[in-house]
CSV table of N, CA and C in Angstrom, one decimal:
chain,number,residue,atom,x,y,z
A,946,UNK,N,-16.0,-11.5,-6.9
A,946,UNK,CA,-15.9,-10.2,-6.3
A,946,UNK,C,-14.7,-10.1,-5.4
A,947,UNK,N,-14.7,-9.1,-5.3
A,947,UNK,CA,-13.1,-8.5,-4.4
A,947,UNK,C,-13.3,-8.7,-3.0
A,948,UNK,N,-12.6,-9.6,-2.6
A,948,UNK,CA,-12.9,-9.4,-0.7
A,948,UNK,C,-11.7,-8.2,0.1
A,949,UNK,N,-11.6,-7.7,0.8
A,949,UNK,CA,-10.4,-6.8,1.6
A,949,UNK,C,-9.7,-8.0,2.5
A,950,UNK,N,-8.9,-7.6,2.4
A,950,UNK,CA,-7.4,-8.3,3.3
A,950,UNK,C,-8.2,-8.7,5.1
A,951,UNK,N,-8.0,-9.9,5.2
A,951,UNK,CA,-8.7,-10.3,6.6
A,951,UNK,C,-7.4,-9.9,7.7
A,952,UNK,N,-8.3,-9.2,8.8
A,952,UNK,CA,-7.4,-8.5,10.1
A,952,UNK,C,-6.1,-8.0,9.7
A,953,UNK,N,-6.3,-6.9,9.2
A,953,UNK,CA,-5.0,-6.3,9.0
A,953,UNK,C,-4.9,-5.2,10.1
A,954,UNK,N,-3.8,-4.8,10.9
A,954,UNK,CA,-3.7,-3.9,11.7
A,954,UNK,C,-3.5,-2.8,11.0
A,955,UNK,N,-4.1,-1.6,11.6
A,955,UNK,CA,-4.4,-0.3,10.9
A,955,UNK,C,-3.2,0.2,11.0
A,956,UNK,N,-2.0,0.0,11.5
A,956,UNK,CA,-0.5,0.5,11.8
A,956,UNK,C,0.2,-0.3,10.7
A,957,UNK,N,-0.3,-1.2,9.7
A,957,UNK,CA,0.3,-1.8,8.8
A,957,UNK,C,0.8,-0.9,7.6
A,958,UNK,N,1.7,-1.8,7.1
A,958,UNK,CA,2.3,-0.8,5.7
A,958,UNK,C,1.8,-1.9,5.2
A,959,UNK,N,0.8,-1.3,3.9
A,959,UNK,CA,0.5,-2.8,2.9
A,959,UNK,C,1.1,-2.0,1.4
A,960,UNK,N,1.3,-2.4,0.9
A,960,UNK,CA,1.5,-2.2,-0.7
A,960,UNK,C,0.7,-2.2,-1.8
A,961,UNK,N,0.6,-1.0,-2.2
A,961,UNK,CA,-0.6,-0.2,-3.4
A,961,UNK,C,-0.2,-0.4,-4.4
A,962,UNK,N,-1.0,-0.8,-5.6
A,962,UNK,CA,-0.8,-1.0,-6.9
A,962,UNK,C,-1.3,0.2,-7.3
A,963,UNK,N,-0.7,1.6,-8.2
A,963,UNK,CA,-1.8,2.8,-8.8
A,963,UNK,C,-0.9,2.7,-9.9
A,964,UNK,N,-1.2,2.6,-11.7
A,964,UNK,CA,-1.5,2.8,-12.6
A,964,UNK,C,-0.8,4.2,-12.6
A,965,UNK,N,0.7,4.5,-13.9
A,965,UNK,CA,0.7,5.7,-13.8
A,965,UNK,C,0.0,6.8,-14.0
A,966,UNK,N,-0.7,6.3,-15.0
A,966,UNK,CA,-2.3,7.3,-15.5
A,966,UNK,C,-3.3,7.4,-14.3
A,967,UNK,N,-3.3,6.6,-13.5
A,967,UNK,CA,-4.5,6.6,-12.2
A,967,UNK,C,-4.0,8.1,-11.5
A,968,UNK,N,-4.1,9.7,-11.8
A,968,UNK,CA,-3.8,10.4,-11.1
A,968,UNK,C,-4.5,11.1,-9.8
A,969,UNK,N,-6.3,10.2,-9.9
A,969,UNK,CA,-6.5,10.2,-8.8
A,969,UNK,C,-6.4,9.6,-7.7
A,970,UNK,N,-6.1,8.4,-8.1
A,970,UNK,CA,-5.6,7.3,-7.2
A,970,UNK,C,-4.3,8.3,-6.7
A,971,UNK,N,-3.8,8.6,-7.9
A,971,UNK,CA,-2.4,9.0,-7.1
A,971,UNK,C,-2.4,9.9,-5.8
A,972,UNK,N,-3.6,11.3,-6.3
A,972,UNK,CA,-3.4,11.9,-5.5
A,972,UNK,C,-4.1,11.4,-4.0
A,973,UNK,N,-4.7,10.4,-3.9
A,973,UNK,CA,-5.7,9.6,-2.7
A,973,UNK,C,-4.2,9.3,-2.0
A,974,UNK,N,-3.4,8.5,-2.8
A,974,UNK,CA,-2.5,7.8,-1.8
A,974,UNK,C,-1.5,8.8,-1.4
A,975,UNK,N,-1.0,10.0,-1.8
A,975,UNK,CA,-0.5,11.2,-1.5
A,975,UNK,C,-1.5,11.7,-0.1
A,976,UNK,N,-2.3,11.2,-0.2
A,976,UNK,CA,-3.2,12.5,0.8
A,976,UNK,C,-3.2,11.7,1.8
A,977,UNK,N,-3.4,10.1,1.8
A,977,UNK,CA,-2.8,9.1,2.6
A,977,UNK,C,-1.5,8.7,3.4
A,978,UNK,N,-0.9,10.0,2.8
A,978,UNK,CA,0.5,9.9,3.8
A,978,UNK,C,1.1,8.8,3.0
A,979,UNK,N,0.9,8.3,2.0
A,979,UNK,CA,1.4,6.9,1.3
A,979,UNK,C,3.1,7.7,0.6
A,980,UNK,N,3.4,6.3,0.4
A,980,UNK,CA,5.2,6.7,-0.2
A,980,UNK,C,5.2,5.7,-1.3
A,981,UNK,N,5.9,6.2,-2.4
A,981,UNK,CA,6.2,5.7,-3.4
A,981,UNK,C,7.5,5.1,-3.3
A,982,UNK,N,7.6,3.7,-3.9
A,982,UNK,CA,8.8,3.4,-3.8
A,982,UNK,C,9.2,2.9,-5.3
A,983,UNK,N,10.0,3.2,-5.7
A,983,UNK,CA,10.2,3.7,-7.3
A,983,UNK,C,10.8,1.9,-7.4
A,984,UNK,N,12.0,2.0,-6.6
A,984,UNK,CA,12.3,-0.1,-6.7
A,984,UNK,C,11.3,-1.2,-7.2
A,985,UNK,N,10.1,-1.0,-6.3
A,985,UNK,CA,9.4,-2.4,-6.8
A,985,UNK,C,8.3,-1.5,-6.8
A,986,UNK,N,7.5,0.1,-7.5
A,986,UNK,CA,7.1,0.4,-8.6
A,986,UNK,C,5.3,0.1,-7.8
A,987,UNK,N,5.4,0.3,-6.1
A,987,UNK,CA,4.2,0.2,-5.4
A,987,UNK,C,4.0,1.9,-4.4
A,988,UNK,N,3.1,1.5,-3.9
A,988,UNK,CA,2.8,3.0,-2.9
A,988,UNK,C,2.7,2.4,-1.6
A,989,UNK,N,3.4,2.6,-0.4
A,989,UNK,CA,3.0,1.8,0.7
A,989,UNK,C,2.5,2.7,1.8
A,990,UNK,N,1.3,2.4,1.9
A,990,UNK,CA,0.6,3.3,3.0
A,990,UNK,C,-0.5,2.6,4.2
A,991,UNK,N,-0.2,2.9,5.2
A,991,UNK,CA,-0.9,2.5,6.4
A,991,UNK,C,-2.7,1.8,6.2
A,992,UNK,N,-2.6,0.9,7.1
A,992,UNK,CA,-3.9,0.3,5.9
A,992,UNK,C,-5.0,1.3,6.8
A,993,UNK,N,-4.7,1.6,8.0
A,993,UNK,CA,-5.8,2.5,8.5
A,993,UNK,C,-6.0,3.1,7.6
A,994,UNK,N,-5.1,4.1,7.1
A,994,UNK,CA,-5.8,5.5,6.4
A,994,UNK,C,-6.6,5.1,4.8
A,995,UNK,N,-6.0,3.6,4.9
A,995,UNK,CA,-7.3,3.4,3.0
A,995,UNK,C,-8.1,3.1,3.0
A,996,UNK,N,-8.3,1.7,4.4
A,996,UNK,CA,-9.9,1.1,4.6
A,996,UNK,C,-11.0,1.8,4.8
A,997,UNK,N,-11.7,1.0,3.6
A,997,UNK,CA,-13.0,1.3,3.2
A,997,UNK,C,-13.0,2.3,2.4
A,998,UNK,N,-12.3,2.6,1.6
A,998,UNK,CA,-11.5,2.9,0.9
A,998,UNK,C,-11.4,2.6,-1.0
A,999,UNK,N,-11.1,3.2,-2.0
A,999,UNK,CA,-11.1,3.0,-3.1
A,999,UNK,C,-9.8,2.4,-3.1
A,1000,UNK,N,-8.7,2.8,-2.7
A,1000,UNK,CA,-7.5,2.1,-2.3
A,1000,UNK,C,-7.4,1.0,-2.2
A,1001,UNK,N,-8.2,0.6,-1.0
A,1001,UNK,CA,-8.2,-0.7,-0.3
A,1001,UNK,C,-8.4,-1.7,-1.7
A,1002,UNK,N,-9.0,-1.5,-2.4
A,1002,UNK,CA,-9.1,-2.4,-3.6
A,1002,UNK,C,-8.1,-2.8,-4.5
A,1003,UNK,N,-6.8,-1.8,-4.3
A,1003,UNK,CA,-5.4,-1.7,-4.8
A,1003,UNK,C,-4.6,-2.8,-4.1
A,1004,UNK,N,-4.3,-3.4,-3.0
A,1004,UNK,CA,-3.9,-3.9,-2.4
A,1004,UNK,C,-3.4,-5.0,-3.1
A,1005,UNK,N,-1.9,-5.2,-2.8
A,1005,UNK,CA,-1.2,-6.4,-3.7
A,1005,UNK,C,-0.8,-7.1,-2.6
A,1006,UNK,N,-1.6,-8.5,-3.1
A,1006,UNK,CA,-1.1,-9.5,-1.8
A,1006,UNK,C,-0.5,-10.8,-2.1
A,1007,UNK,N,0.0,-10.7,-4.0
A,1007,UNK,CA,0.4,-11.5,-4.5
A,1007,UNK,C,2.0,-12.3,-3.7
A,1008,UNK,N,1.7,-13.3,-4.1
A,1008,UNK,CA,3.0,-14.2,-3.1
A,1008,UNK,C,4.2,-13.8,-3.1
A,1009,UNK,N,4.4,-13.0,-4.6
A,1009,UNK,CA,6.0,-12.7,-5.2
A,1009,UNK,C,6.1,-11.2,-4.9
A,1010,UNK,N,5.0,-10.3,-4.6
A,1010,UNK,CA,5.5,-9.4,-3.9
A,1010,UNK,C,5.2,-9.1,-2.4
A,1011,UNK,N,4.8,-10.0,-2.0
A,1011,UNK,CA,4.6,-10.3,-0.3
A,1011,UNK,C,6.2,-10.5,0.0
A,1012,UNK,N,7.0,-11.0,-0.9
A,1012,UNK,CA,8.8,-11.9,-1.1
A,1012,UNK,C,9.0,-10.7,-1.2
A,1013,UNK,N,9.1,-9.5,-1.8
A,1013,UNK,CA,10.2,-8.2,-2.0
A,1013,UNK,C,9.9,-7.6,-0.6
A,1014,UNK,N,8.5,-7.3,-0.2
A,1014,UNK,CA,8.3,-6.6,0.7
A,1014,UNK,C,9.3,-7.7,1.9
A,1015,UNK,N,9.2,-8.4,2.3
A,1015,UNK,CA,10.2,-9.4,3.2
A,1015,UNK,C,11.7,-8.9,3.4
A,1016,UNK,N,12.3,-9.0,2.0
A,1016,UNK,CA,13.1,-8.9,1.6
A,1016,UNK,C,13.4,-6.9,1.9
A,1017,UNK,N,12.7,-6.0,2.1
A,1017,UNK,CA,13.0,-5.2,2.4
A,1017,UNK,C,12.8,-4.3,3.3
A,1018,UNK,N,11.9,-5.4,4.4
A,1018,UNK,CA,11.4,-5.3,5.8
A,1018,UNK,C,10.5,-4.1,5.9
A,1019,UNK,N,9.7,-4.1,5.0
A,1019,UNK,CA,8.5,-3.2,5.1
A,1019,UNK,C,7.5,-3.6,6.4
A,1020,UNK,N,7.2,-4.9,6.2
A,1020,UNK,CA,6.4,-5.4,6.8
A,1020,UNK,C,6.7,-5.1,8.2
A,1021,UNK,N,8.1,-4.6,8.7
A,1021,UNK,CA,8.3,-4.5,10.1
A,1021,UNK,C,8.3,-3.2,10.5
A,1022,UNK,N,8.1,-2.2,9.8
A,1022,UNK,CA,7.7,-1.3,9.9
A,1022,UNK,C,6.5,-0.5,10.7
A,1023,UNK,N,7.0,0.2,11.8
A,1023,UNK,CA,5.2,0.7,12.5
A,1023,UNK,C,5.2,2.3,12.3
A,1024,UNK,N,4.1,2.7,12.0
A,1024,UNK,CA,4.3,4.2,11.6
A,1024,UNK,C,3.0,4.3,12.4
A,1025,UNK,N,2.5,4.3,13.8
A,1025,UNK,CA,1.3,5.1,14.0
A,1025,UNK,C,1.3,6.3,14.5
A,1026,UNK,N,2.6,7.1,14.9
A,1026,UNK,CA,2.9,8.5,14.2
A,1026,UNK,C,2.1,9.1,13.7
A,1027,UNK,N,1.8,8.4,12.5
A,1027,UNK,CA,1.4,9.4,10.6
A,1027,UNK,C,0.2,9.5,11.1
């Protein structure tokens, strides 16, 4: 079974995996203030607004794209603004 990401800060950008056909997913992460990033083909949205969440089950925490996100300083990103 699927466990959620341990202590993630709700001010985090995590990285969404949605299916182009998933149009409700789509429109969740749209309503989430989430952003598409066409480059590496994810939705990056604040993990506050998905936990507990149908979303939250999207969450890519694979090693090789934990490396792009690095690579394009997502991770340092703080948006509690949104």
């Amino acid at each position: 079974a699927w466990t959620p990401p341990p202590q993630i800060p709700d001010n985090t950008l995590v990285p969404v995996r949605i299916g182009f056909a998933e149009n409700t997913l789509r429109e969740k992460a749209r309503a989430a203030r989430g952003r598409w990033d066409p480059e590496v083909k994810l939705w990056f949205i604040l993990y506050g607004k998905i936990k507990g969440t149908v979303l939250e089950k999207h969450i890519v925490l694979d090693a090789s794209t934990m490396e792009l996100i690095k690579q394009k300083a997502y991770n340092t990103i703080n948006l509690t603004g949104i």
